Coordinates of C-alpha atoms in Angstrom, one line a residue:
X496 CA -44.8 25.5 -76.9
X497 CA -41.0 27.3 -77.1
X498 CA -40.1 25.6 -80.9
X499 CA -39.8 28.8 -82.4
X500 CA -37.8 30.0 -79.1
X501 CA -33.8 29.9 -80.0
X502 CA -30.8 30.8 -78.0
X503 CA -27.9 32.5 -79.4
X504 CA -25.5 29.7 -77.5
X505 CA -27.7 26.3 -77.6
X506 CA -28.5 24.5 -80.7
X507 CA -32.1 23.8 -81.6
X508 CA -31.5 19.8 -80.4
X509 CA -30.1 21.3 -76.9
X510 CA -33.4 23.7 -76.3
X511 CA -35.7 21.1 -77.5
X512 CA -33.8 18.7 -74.5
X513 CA -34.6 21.6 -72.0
X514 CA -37.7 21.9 -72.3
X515 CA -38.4 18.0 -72.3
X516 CA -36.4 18.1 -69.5
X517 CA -38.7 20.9 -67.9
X518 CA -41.7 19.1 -68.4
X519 CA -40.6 16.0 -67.2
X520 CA -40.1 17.7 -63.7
X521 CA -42.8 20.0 -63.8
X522 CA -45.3 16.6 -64.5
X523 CA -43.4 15.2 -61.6
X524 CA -43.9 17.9 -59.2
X525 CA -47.7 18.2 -60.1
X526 CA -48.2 14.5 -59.3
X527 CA -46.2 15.3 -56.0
X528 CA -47.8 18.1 -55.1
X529 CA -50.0 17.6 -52.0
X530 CA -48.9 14.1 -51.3
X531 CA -45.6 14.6 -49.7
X532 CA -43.7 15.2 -46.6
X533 CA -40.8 17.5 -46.2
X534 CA -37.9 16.6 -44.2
X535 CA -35.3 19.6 -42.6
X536 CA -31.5 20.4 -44.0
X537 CA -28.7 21.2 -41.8
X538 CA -29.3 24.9 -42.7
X539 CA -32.7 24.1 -40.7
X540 CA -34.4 24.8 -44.3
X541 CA -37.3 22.1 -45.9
X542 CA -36.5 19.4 -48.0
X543 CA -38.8 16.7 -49.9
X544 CA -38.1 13.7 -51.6
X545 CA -39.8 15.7 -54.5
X546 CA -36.9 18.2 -54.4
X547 CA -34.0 15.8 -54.6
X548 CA -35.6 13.6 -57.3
X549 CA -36.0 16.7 -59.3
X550 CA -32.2 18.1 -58.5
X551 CA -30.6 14.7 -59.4
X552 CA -33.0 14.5 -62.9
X553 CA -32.6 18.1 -63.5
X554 CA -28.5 17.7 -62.8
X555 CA -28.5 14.5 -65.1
X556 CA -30.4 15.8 -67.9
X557 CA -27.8 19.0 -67.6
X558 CA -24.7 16.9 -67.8
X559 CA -26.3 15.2 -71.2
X560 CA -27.6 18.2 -72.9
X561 CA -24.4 20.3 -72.8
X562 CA -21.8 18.1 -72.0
X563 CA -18.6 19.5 -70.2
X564 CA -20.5 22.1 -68.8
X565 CA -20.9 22.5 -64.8
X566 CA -23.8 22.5 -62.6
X567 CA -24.2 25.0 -59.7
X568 CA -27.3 23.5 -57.6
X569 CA -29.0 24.0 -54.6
X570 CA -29.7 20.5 -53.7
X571 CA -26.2 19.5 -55.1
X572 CA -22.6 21.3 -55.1
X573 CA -22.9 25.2 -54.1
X574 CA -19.2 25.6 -55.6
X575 CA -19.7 27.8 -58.8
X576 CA -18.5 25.6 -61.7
X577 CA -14.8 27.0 -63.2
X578 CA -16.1 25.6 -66.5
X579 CA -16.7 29.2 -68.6
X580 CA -20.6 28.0 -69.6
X581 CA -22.4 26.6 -66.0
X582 CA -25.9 26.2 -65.1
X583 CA -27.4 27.6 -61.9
X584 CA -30.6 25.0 -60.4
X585 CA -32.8 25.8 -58.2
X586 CA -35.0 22.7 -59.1
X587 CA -38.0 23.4 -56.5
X588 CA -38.2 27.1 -56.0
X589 CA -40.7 27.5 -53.4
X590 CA -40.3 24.1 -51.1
X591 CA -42.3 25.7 -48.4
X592 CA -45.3 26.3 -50.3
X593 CA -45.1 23.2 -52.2
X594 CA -44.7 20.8 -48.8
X595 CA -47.3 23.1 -47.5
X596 CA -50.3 22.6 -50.3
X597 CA -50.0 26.3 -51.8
X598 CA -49.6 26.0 -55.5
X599 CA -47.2 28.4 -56.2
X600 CA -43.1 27.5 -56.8
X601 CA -41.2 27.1 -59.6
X602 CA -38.5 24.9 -61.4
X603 CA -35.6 27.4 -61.6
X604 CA -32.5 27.1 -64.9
X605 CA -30.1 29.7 -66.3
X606 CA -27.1 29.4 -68.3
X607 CA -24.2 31.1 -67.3
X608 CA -21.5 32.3 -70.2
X609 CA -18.4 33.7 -68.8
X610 CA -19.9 34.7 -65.2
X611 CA -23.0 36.6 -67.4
X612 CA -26.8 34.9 -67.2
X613 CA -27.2 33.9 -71.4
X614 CA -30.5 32.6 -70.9
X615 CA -33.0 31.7 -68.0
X616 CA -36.1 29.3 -67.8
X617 CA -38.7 29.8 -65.2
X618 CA -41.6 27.1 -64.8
X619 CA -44.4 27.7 -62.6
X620 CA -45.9 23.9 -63.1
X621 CA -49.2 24.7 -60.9
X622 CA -49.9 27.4 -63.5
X623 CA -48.5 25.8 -66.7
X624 CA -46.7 29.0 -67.4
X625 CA -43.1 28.8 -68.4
X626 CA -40.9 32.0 -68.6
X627 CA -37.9 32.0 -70.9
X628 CA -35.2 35.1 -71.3
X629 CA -32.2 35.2 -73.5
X630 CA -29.6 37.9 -73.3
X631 CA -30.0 39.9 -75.9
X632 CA -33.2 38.8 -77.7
X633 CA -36.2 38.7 -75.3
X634 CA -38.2 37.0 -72.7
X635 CA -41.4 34.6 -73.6
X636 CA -44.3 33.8 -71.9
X637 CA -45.6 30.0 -73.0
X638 CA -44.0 30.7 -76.3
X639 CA -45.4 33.8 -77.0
X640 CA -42.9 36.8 -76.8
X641 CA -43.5 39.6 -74.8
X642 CA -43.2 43.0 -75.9
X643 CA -43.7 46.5 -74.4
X644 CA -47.1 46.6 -75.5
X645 CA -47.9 42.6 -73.7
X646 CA -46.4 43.8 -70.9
X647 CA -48.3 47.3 -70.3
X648 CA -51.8 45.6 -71.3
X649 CA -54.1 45.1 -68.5
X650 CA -54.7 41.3 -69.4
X651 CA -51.4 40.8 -69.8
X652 CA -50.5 37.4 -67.4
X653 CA -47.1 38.9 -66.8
X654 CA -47.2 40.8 -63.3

């Protein structure tokens, strides 16, 4: 779907691993989806198993992909990484749809560089539509780029 996709700061190898990372927890989270429970956080927020299983994987995969880089994640450590490239996780956008049956959240990724987003991924798995922006050279839909003239047209899936 995204092989032709590149950013400017992660190897070929590295965005390959994303996205196999992506997929991994967006298969997860369809499987999930409308089977579980949600628990409450101290912030008085929902929670589900689903949404720590896909933190820790998400985290995991992270540290292995680009090694030495931190991890800034809702589920995990909220201190922003000092590390000058960090990720930013929000690994189930959208618990309180998704513990309540309505199909639409989102797996949430960017890459930080220097304190400025480099490049974002944003996975709606009910919809099978992934997002992906890079600083500099564009944003895709499903591995299709979008330009002004995607955007503007009236079948365009890109509200």
């Amino acid at each position: 779907m995204t092989k032709t996709i590149s950013s400017r700061n992660l190897n070929k190898d590295q965005f390959n691993a994303l996205n196999i990372l992506i997929d991994t927890v967006a298969d997860r989270q369809r499987k999930d989806f409308g089977h579980i429970s949600s628990d409450l956080k101290s912030d008085g927020t929902l929670i589900t198993e689903c949404d720590r299983w896909s933190d820790k994987t998400i985290v995991e995969g992270l540290s292995n992909i680009a090694k030495g880089e931190g991890v800034l994640s809702e589920e995990g450590t909220k201190i922003v990484p000092s590390s000058s490239s960090y990720w930013v996780v929000d690994p189930l956008d959208g618990t309180t749809n998704f513990a309540a049956s309505i199909p639409y959240w989102a797996i949430s990724i960017a890459r930080f560089e220097n304190g400025k987003p480099e490049t974002a991924f944003l996975d709606i798995p009910a919809l099978k539509k992934r997002i992906i922006a890079i600083r500099g050279k564009g944003v895709w839909l499903n591995g299709k780029k979008l330009t002004k003239e995607t955007r503007s047209a009236t079948s365009s899936d890109c509200i």
